[in-house]
Tab-separated table of C-alpha atoms in Angstrom:
chain	number	residue	atom	x	y	z
A	1070	MET	CA	-15.629	-20.782	-9.466
A	1071	ALA	CA	-15.945	-23.944	-11.559
A	1072	LYS	CA	-12.119	-23.999	-12.358
A	1073	GLN	CA	-9.463	-24.942	-9.799
A	1074	ILE	CA	-7.225	-22.180	-9.122
A	1075	SER	CA	-4.199	-23.808	-10.832
A	1076	GLU	CA	-6.151	-23.570	-14.240
A	1077	LEU	CA	-6.947	-19.878	-13.984
A	1078	LYS	CA	-4.983	-16.683	-15.376
A	1079	LEU	CA	-4.486	-13.806	-13.060
A	1080	GLY	CA	-4.019	-10.553	-14.783
A	1081	ILE	CA	-1.844	-7.905	-12.850
A	1082	LEU	CA	-1.950	-4.258	-13.680
A	1083	GLY	CA	1.305	-2.932	-12.648
A	1084	GLY	CA	4.706	-4.773	-12.657
A	1085	GLY	CA	6.419	-3.262	-9.327
A	1086	GLN	CA	7.431	-4.845	-6.277
A	1087	LEU	CA	4.107	-5.878	-5.076
A	1088	GLY	CA	3.222	-7.562	-8.350
A	1089	ARG	CA	6.625	-9.282	-7.984
A	1090	MET	CA	5.740	-10.400	-4.414
A	1091	LEU	CA	2.148	-11.438	-5.374
A	1092	ILE	CA	3.534	-13.637	-8.162
A	1093	GLN	CA	6.224	-15.313	-5.765
A	1094	GLU	CA	3.048	-16.373	-3.877
A	1095	ALA	CA	1.131	-17.255	-6.899
A	1096	ILE	CA	3.770	-19.701	-8.069
A	1097	ASN	CA	2.907	-21.931	-5.235
A	1098	TYR	CA	-0.404	-22.341	-6.544
A	1099	ASN	CA	0.597	-23.175	-10.208
A	1100	LEU	CA	-1.328	-19.918	-11.101
A	1101	THR	CA	-0.473	-18.388	-14.896
A	1102	THR	CA	0.462	-14.794	-14.133
A	1103	LEU	CA	0.143	-12.090	-16.758
A	1104	VAL	CA	1.632	-8.658	-16.254
A	1105	LEU	CA	0.984	-5.330	-17.785
A	1106	ASP	CA	3.638	-2.476	-16.914
A	1107	PRO	CA	4.999	0.511	-18.720
A	1108	ASP	CA	8.546	-0.221	-17.740
A	1109	HIS	CA	10.126	-2.742	-19.942
A	1110	GLU	CA	12.557	-3.619	-17.133
A	1111	ALA	CA	9.844	-3.968	-14.251
A	1112	PRO	CA	10.504	-6.053	-11.407
A	1113	CYS	CA	7.723	-8.701	-12.579
A	1114	LYS	CA	9.354	-9.031	-15.950
A	1115	HIS	CA	11.144	-12.367	-15.383
A	1116	LEU	CA	8.821	-13.861	-12.953
A	1117	ALA	CA	5.391	-13.413	-14.862
A	1118	ASN	CA	4.324	-16.159	-17.214
A	1119	TYR	CA	3.448	-13.342	-19.466
A	1120	PHE	CA	4.770	-9.887	-19.402
A	1121	GLU	CA	3.549	-7.081	-21.673
A	1122	CYS	CA	5.076	-3.816	-21.803
A	1123	GLY	CA	2.476	-0.871	-22.215
A	1124	SER	CA	0.348	1.826	-20.484
A	1125	ILE	CA	-1.736	0.877	-17.463
A	1126	THR	CA	-4.015	4.017	-18.006
A	1127	ASP	CA	-4.630	3.550	-21.896
A	1128	PHE	CA	-8.122	2.359	-22.393
A	1129	ASP	CA	-7.354	-0.056	-25.290
A	1130	THR	CA	-4.020	-1.573	-23.831
A	1131	VAL	CA	-5.844	-2.128	-20.488
A	1132	TYR	CA	-8.929	-3.611	-22.234
A	1133	LYS	CA	-7.036	-6.250	-24.617
A	1134	PHE	CA	-4.702	-7.337	-21.694
A	1135	GLY	CA	-7.538	-7.805	-19.548
A	1136	LYS	CA	-9.209	-9.958	-22.138
A	1137	LYS	CA	-6.299	-12.632	-21.894
A	1138	ALA	CA	-7.036	-13.177	-17.989
A	1139	ASP	CA	-9.638	-14.881	-15.842
A	1140	VAL	CA	-9.241	-12.486	-13.150
A	1141	ILE	CA	-7.818	-8.963	-13.003
A	1142	THR	CA	-6.237	-7.285	-10.155
A	1143	ILE	CA	-3.997	-4.183	-9.519
A	1144	GLU	CA	-0.665	-3.476	-7.538
A	1145	ILE	CA	-1.118	0.261	-8.179
A	1146	GLU	CA	-4.391	2.374	-8.125
A	1147	LYS	CA	-3.417	4.611	-11.287
A	1148	VAL	CA	-4.953	2.399	-13.971
A	1149	ASN	CA	-7.753	2.949	-16.581
A	1150	ILE	CA	-11.143	2.600	-14.585
A	1151	GLU	CA	-13.241	2.750	-17.890
A	1152	ALA	CA	-11.439	-0.219	-19.411
A	1153	LEU	CA	-11.944	-2.283	-16.192
A	1154	GLU	CA	-15.730	-1.335	-16.182
A	1155	GLN	CA	-15.966	-2.533	-19.729
A	1156	LEU	CA	-14.494	-5.919	-18.921
A	1157	GLU	CA	-16.744	-6.182	-15.834
A	1158	LYS	CA	-19.744	-5.770	-17.944
A	1159	GLU	CA	-18.481	-8.406	-20.267
A	1160	GLY	CA	-18.083	-10.975	-17.316
A	1161	LYS	CA	-14.644	-10.639	-16.375
A	1162	MET	CA	-14.026	-10.686	-12.914
A	1163	VAL	CA	-11.918	-7.511	-11.446
A	1164	PHE	CA	-11.026	-7.236	-7.936
A	1165	PRO	CA	-10.959	-4.809	-6.406
A	1166	GLN	CA	-13.792	-3.828	-8.368
A	1167	ALA	CA	-13.503	-0.874	-10.757
A	1168	ARG	CA	-15.982	1.261	-8.596
A	1169	VAL	CA	-13.629	0.662	-5.499
A	1170	ILE	CA	-10.499	1.710	-7.491
A	1171	ARG	CA	-12.475	4.651	-8.898
A	1172	LEU	CA	-13.458	5.975	-5.336
A	1173	ILE	CA	-9.735	5.497	-3.974
A	1174	GLN	CA	-8.070	7.020	-7.006
A	1175	ASP	CA	-9.473	10.446	-6.008
A	1176	LYS	CA	-8.678	11.260	-2.113
A	1177	GLY	CA	-11.389	13.947	-2.145
A	1178	ILE	CA	-14.248	11.288	-2.959
A	1179	GLN	CA	-12.602	8.883	-0.518
A	1180	LYS	CA	-12.916	11.427	2.317
A	1181	GLN	CA	-16.344	12.293	1.408
A	1182	PHE	CA	-17.067	8.370	1.434
A	1183	PHE	CA	-15.584	8.301	4.963
A	1184	LYS	CA	-17.992	11.279	5.845
A	1185	GLU	CA	-21.099	9.681	4.416
A	1186	ASN	CA	-20.454	6.373	6.245
A	1187	ASP	CA	-19.559	7.599	9.678
A	1188	ILE	CA	-15.757	6.718	9.463
A	1189	PRO	CA	-13.633	8.759	11.630
A	1190	THR	CA	-11.343	11.044	9.634
A	1191	ALA	CA	-9.735	14.588	10.278
A	1192	PRO	CA	-11.711	17.712	9.249
A	1193	PHE	CA	-11.204	18.537	5.447
A	1194	GLN	CA	-12.250	20.829	2.707
A	1195	LEU	CA	-12.014	20.418	-1.029
A	1196	ALA	CA	-10.177	22.991	-3.491
A	1197	ASN	CA	-9.985	23.119	-7.178
A	1198	THR	CA	-7.321	25.916	-7.599
A	1199	LYS	CA	-4.826	27.760	-5.872
A	1200	GLU	CA	-7.277	30.627	-5.830
A	1201	ASP	CA	-9.648	28.523	-3.667
A	1202	LEU	CA	-7.005	27.972	-1.371
A	1203	LEU	CA	-6.343	31.627	-1.214
A	1204	ASN	CA	-10.032	32.330	-0.535
A	1205	SER	CA	-10.437	29.493	2.051
A	1206	SER	CA	-10.952	30.156	5.698
A	1207	PHE	CA	-9.468	26.896	6.646
A	1208	PRO	CA	-7.167	27.583	9.634
A	1209	PHE	CA	-3.251	27.037	9.195
A	1210	PRO	CA	-1.382	24.981	9.477
A	1211	TYR	CA	-2.820	22.283	7.486
A	1212	MET	CA	-1.879	19.362	5.238
A	1213	LEU	CA	-2.391	19.785	1.196
A	1214	LYS	CA	-3.010	16.633	-0.760
A	1215	GLN	CA	-3.388	16.310	-4.373
A	1216	ARG	CA	-6.607	14.474	-4.944
A	1217	LYS	CA	-5.199	12.291	-7.773
A	1218	ASP	CA	-1.656	10.768	-8.310
A	1219	GLY	CA	-0.048	11.033	-5.033
A	1220	TYR	CA	1.886	8.238	-3.423
A	1221	ASP	CA	4.998	7.496	-1.266
A	1222	GLY	CA	5.011	10.964	0.129
A	1223	LYS	CA	4.407	12.812	-3.263
A	1224	GLY	CA	1.558	15.131	-3.633
A	1225	VAL	CA	1.639	16.106	-0.156
A	1226	MET	CA	2.634	19.110	1.485
A	1227	ARG	CA	2.230	21.144	4.706
A	1228	ILE	CA	0.979	24.772	4.611
A	1229	ASN	CA	1.995	26.784	7.611
A	1230	ASN	CA	0.880	30.130	6.460
A	1231	ILE	CA	-0.416	32.189	3.549
A	1232	ALA	CA	3.217	32.613	2.210
A	1233	ASP	CA	3.569	28.806	1.732
A	1234	LEU	CA	0.634	28.918	-0.763
A	1235	ASP	CA	2.929	30.319	-3.356
A	1236	ASN	CA	4.244	26.963	-4.029
A	1237	ALA	CA	1.111	25.278	-3.487
A	1238	PHE	CA	-0.328	22.829	-6.090
A	1239	ASP	CA	-2.678	24.360	-8.580
A	1240	SER	CA	-4.925	21.358	-9.093
A	1241	PRO	CA	-7.790	19.867	-7.652
A	1242	CYS	CA	-6.761	19.313	-3.673
A	1243	LEU	CA	-7.876	18.348	-0.394
A	1244	ILE	CA	-7.181	20.541	2.458
A	1245	GLU	CA	-6.825	18.279	5.688
A	1246	GLU	CA	-6.617	19.486	9.244
A	1247	LEU	CA	-3.254	18.909	10.747
A	1248	VAL	CA	-3.527	15.841	13.043
A	1249	ASP	CA	-1.605	15.872	16.222
A	1250	PHE	CA	-0.942	12.058	16.355
A	1251	GLU	CA	0.856	9.871	18.720
A	1252	LYS	CA	1.353	7.083	16.233
A	1253	GLU	CA	0.278	5.953	12.714
A	1254	ILE	CA	-0.887	2.675	12.537
A	1255	ALA	CA	-2.308	0.388	9.828
A	1256	VAL	CA	-4.839	-2.464	9.548
A	1257	ILE	CA	-5.171	-4.903	6.720
A	1258	VAL	CA	-8.501	-6.451	6.044
A	1259	SER	CA	-9.243	-8.933	3.472
A	1260	ARG	CA	-12.869	-10.045	2.061
A	1261	ASN	CA	-13.761	-12.666	-0.418
A	1262	SER	CA	-16.751	-12.772	-2.596
A	1263	ASN	CA	-18.718	-14.923	0.135
A	1264	GLY	CA	-18.323	-11.930	2.332
A	1265	GLU	CA	-15.738	-13.835	4.701
A	1266	VAL	CA	-13.586	-11.011	6.496
A	1267	LYS	CA	-10.353	-11.265	8.186
A	1268	THR	CA	-8.105	-8.708	9.869
A	1269	PHE	CA	-4.293	-8.753	10.216
A	1270	PRO	CA	-3.197	-7.695	13.594
A	1271	MET	CA	-2.815	-3.839	13.960
A	1272	VAL	CA	0.794	-2.599	13.244
A	1273	GLU	CA	2.688	0.533	14.170
A	1274	MET	CA	4.760	2.693	11.735
A	1275	GLU	CA	7.840	5.268	12.353
A	1276	PHE	CA	8.299	7.402	9.560
A	1277	ASN	CA	11.247	8.855	7.913
A	1278	ALA	CA	10.345	12.543	7.997
A	1279	GLU	CA	12.612	13.520	4.850
A	1280	ALA	CA	11.432	11.126	2.640
A	1281	ASN	CA	7.882	11.076	4.058
A	1282	LEU	CA	8.015	7.242	3.733
A	1283	VAL	CA	7.644	4.608	6.369
A	1284	GLU	CA	10.831	3.491	7.688
A	1285	PHE	CA	10.035	0.834	10.337
A	1286	LEU	CA	6.879	-1.256	10.713
A	1287	ILE	CA	6.516	-2.969	14.007
A	1288	SER	CA	4.093	-6.047	14.506
A	1289	PRO	CA	2.233	-6.696	16.489
A	1290	SER	CA	1.250	-3.541	18.201
A	1291	THR	CA	1.662	-2.888	22.013
A	1292	TYR	CA	-1.403	-0.856	22.330
A	1293	PRO	CA	-4.160	-1.815	24.674
A	1294	GLU	CA	-6.333	-4.558	23.175
A	1295	HIS	CA	-9.400	-2.451	23.194
A	1296	VAL	CA	-7.533	0.127	20.831
A	1297	GLN	CA	-6.623	-2.591	18.373
A	1298	GLU	CA	-9.865	-4.076	18.411
A	1299	ARG	CA	-11.366	-0.412	17.637
A	1300	ALA	CA	-8.893	-0.001	14.613
A	1301	GLU	CA	-9.781	-3.496	13.324
A	1302	THR	CA	-13.524	-2.897	13.726
A	1303	ILE	CA	-12.973	0.466	11.352
A	1304	ALA	CA	-11.110	-1.534	8.914
A	1305	LYS	CA	-13.922	-4.261	8.773
A	1306	ASN	CA	-16.587	-1.597	8.409
A	1307	ILE	CA	-15.039	0.277	5.677
A	1308	ALA	CA	-14.477	-3.147	3.833
A	1309	ALA	CA	-18.090	-3.801	4.255
A	1310	ALA	CA	-19.307	-0.372	3.109
A	1311	LEU	CA	-17.152	-0.695	0.061
A	1312	ASN	CA	-18.339	-4.236	-0.455
A	1313	ILE	CA	-15.056	-4.924	-1.613
A	1314	THR	CA	-13.410	-8.252	-2.906
A	1315	GLY	CA	-9.712	-8.238	-2.229
A	1316	LEU	CA	-7.226	-6.524	0.350
A	1317	LEU	CA	-7.693	-3.427	1.695
A	1318	ALA	CA	-4.963	-1.520	3.647
A	1319	VAL	CA	-6.375	1.086	6.044
A	1320	GLU	CA	-3.920	3.671	7.361
A	1321	MET	CA	-5.063	5.448	10.443
A	1322	PHE	CA	-3.612	7.975	13.096
A	1323	ILE	CA	-4.164	7.401	16.871
A	1324	THR	CA	-4.299	10.944	18.135
A	1325	ARG	CA	-2.937	12.371	21.382
A	1326	ASP	CA	-6.387	12.219	22.999
A	1327	GLY	CA	-7.000	8.690	22.176
A	1328	GLN	CA	-8.960	9.218	18.914
A	1329	ILE	CA	-8.304	6.643	15.757
A	1330	LEU	CA	-8.741	8.688	12.474
A	1331	VAL	CA	-8.647	7.120	9.172
A	1332	ASN	CA	-5.808	8.781	6.873
A	1333	GLU	CA	-6.051	6.798	3.573
A	1334	LEU	CA	-7.028	3.517	1.797
A	1335	ALA	CA	-5.043	0.999	-0.679
A	1336	PRO	CA	-7.175	-1.549	-2.189
A	1337	ARG	CA	-4.345	-4.004	-2.711
A	1338	PRO	CA	-1.018	-5.369	-0.929
A	1339	HIS	CA	0.759	-2.676	0.962
A	1340	ASN	CA	3.780	-1.733	2.307
A	1341	SER	CA	2.284	-2.192	5.851
A	1342	GLY	CA	1.861	-5.882	5.200
A	1343	HIS	CA	5.442	-6.799	3.995
A	1344	HIS	CA	6.337	-8.240	7.478
A	1345	THR	CA	3.536	-11.059	7.056
A	1346	ILE	CA	5.674	-12.996	4.698
A	1347	GLU	CA	7.751	-14.136	7.628
A	1348	GLY	CA	5.865	-12.859	10.452
A	1349	ASN	CA	2.468	-14.088	10.208
A	1350	TYR	CA	0.726	-17.497	9.458
A	1351	VAL	CA	-0.595	-16.270	6.327
A	1352	SER	CA	1.195	-13.567	4.277
A	1353	GLN	CA	-0.740	-10.330	2.908
A	1354	PHE	CA	0.090	-11.779	-0.616
A	1355	ASP	CA	-1.374	-15.297	0.036
A	1356	GLN	CA	-4.411	-13.606	1.386
A	1357	HIS	CA	-5.066	-11.281	-1.590
A	1358	LEU	CA	-4.910	-14.428	-3.895
A	1359	ARG	CA	-7.454	-16.238	-1.522
A	1360	SER	CA	-9.718	-13.063	-1.473
A	1361	VAL	CA	-9.867	-12.421	-5.400
A	1362	PHE	CA	-10.344	-16.275	-6.102
A	1363	ASN	CA	-13.239	-16.621	-3.388
A	1364	LEU	CA	-11.243	-19.113	-1.414
A	1365	PRO	CA	-11.265	-19.781	2.395
A	1366	LEU	CA	-9.115	-16.896	3.994
A	1367	GLY	CA	-5.821	-17.804	5.864
A	1368	ASP	CA	-5.080	-17.481	9.680
A	1369	THR	CA	-3.720	-13.753	10.014
A	1370	ARG	CA	-2.267	-14.380	13.480
A	1371	ALA	CA	1.271	-13.206	14.200
A	1372	ILE	CA	3.830	-15.869	14.681
A	1373	ASN	CA	6.349	-13.578	16.245
A	1374	ASN	CA	7.608	-10.078	16.725
A	1375	ALA	CA	8.612	-8.557	13.461
A	1376	VAL	CA	10.164	-5.359	12.395
A	1377	MET	CA	9.853	-4.360	8.722
A	1378	LEU	CA	12.534	-2.104	7.324
A	1379	ASN	CA	12.208	-0.446	3.856
A	1380	VAL	CA	15.555	-0.547	1.884
A	1381	LEU	CA	15.751	3.108	0.336
A	1382	GLY	CA	18.292	4.393	-1.924
A	1383	GLU	CA	20.908	6.644	-0.467
A	1384	LYS	CA	20.949	10.449	-1.064
A	1385	GLY	CA	23.417	11.514	-3.671
A	1386	HIS	CA	23.335	8.148	-5.307
A	1387	ASP	CA	21.851	7.701	-8.788
A	1388	GLY	CA	22.659	4.693	-11.248
A	1389	VAL	CA	23.454	1.113	-10.989
A	1390	ALA	CA	22.392	-0.164	-7.587
A	1391	LYS	CA	24.983	-1.622	-5.316
A	1392	TYR	CA	24.179	-2.977	-1.809
A	1393	GLN	CA	26.708	-2.343	0.676
A	1394	GLY	CA	26.802	-4.277	4.146
A	1395	LEU	CA	24.497	-7.059	2.703
A	1396	GLU	CA	26.564	-9.830	3.868
A	1397	LYS	CA	26.992	-8.306	7.607
A	1398	ILE	CA	23.237	-7.899	8.049
A	1399	MET	CA	22.840	-11.677	6.649
A	1400	ALA	CA	24.927	-12.978	9.421
A	1401	ILE	CA	22.424	-11.627	11.867
A	1402	ASP	CA	19.728	-14.215	13.156
A	1403	GLY	CA	16.179	-13.685	12.150
A	1404	VAL	CA	16.825	-11.411	9.188
A	1405	TYR	CA	15.008	-12.017	5.849
A	1406	VAL	CA	16.272	-10.029	2.766
A	1407	HIS	CA	13.801	-8.900	-0.141
A	1408	LEU	CA	15.315	-7.070	-3.029
A	1409	TYR	CA	12.990	-5.956	-5.712
A	1410	GLY	CA	15.010	-6.740	-8.904
A	1411	LYS	CA	15.463	-2.752	-9.521
A	1412	LYS	CA	18.497	-2.368	-11.694
A	1413	TYR	CA	18.898	1.420	-10.819
A	1414	THR	CA	18.986	3.291	-7.544
A	1415	LYS	CA	17.988	6.859	-6.958
A	1416	PRO	CA	17.549	8.898	-3.622
A	1417	PHE	CA	14.713	7.503	-1.458
A	1418	ARG	CA	13.671	4.794	-4.084
A	1419	LYS	CA	12.279	1.735	-2.510
A	1420	MET	CA	14.696	-1.027	-3.502
A	1421	GLY	CA	13.649	-3.706	-1.076
A	1422	HIS	CA	12.720	-4.436	2.250
A	1423	ILE	CA	14.348	-6.227	5.294
A	1424	THR	CA	12.212	-8.169	7.916
A	1425	ILE	CA	13.659	-9.193	11.297
A	1426	VAL	CA	11.715	-11.599	13.288
A	1427	ASP	CA	12.468	-12.319	16.927
A	1428	GLN	CA	11.032	-13.608	20.073
A	1429	ASN	CA	12.033	-10.393	21.864
A	1430	ARG	CA	10.318	-7.201	20.559
A	1431	GLU	CA	13.199	-4.955	21.680
A	1432	ALA	CA	16.032	-7.240	20.181
A	1433	ALA	CA	14.111	-7.082	16.919
A	1434	ILE	CA	14.262	-3.043	16.961
A	1435	GLU	CA	17.853	-3.074	17.788
A	1436	LYS	CA	18.619	-5.361	14.888
A	1437	ALA	CA	16.473	-3.081	12.692
A	1438	ASN	CA	18.520	0.060	14.006
A	1439	LEU	CA	21.866	-1.894	13.292
A	1440	ILE	CA	20.651	-2.684	9.849
A	1441	LYS	CA	19.476	0.644	9.083
A	1442	GLU	CA	23.089	2.033	9.763
A	1443	THR	CA	24.874	-0.913	8.103
A	1444	LEU	CA	22.963	-1.653	4.940
A	1445	LYS	CA	23.162	1.276	2.195
A	1446	VAL	CA	22.047	1.200	-1.269
A	1447	ILE	CA	24.788	3.213	-3.421
A	1448	SER	CA	25.714	3.615	-7.112
């Protein structure tokens, strides 16, 4: 790249919290940031150098927006691929590449990609209609996932028996064997255009079953080194098979019999990497910028034990957000608060995250549990 990073314009499709944290990092490089988002009060609005309220799924809107930038990236996969493909043809740099986003937009194509590239994943079957589900011989219970547009626990349901099919999705879906897993883990891998690849240390996740969202994320993992190396190798193999430029989050299961199975991919900064802002030498957001601008990748090692806690809107609260207990948690050592600039809360909406850094892993987890009980987002 002939120009320096500080002379370039970065276009971001999506103006949510991931874009906001990416801009917070981009400011350190004097980067000019442009954001397109359909919400006129998106979290990125007041941080971006240029903010446009518009559809990220409309061809003309995305195409015209992309023409203004030197490098285009995403913070959400649900974007207009055809516009990005056209921009690539005209010489614009789109990272991750449009073909990668296309593959990841469809969970069915994603699973077929795993199969074709010998990536370990749970057995699956594709279905186009509810009738296909009724005619399927796939054994119960299983997970049913909509092939497109599912995120943060939406578009996913457990099917226990034939009666559950009454409420099943009547759209293209993925039937997936129910994995008896011991732990959900994630590895974030970064790759620049030179082919330099680095992984962040494997992290462990604890889920909120009701919201189907990550509640706690613990870094680094305490699994044996050979398990962590295997997970990191799988992530590197996927990045190489995709030939991706940018960041790739690889969500995986460790089964009770010791297998590692890939669940899903996200070709962008991800919830499983938020702890890296304070917990690692380089953050996932810095690494994403280094990747897409083809700069040397940073040191991904963990500095300390870190626990990340998602701050979710309380049940029964819908309205202007108020943060109850914020001062109390800020009095605790090693606590870092990240609020996402969302004016309104609703049940289980991601309103922010808290990272707790401590030399003692158990102490960090204890603090996270205390914060979970203390900090409430109400209206």
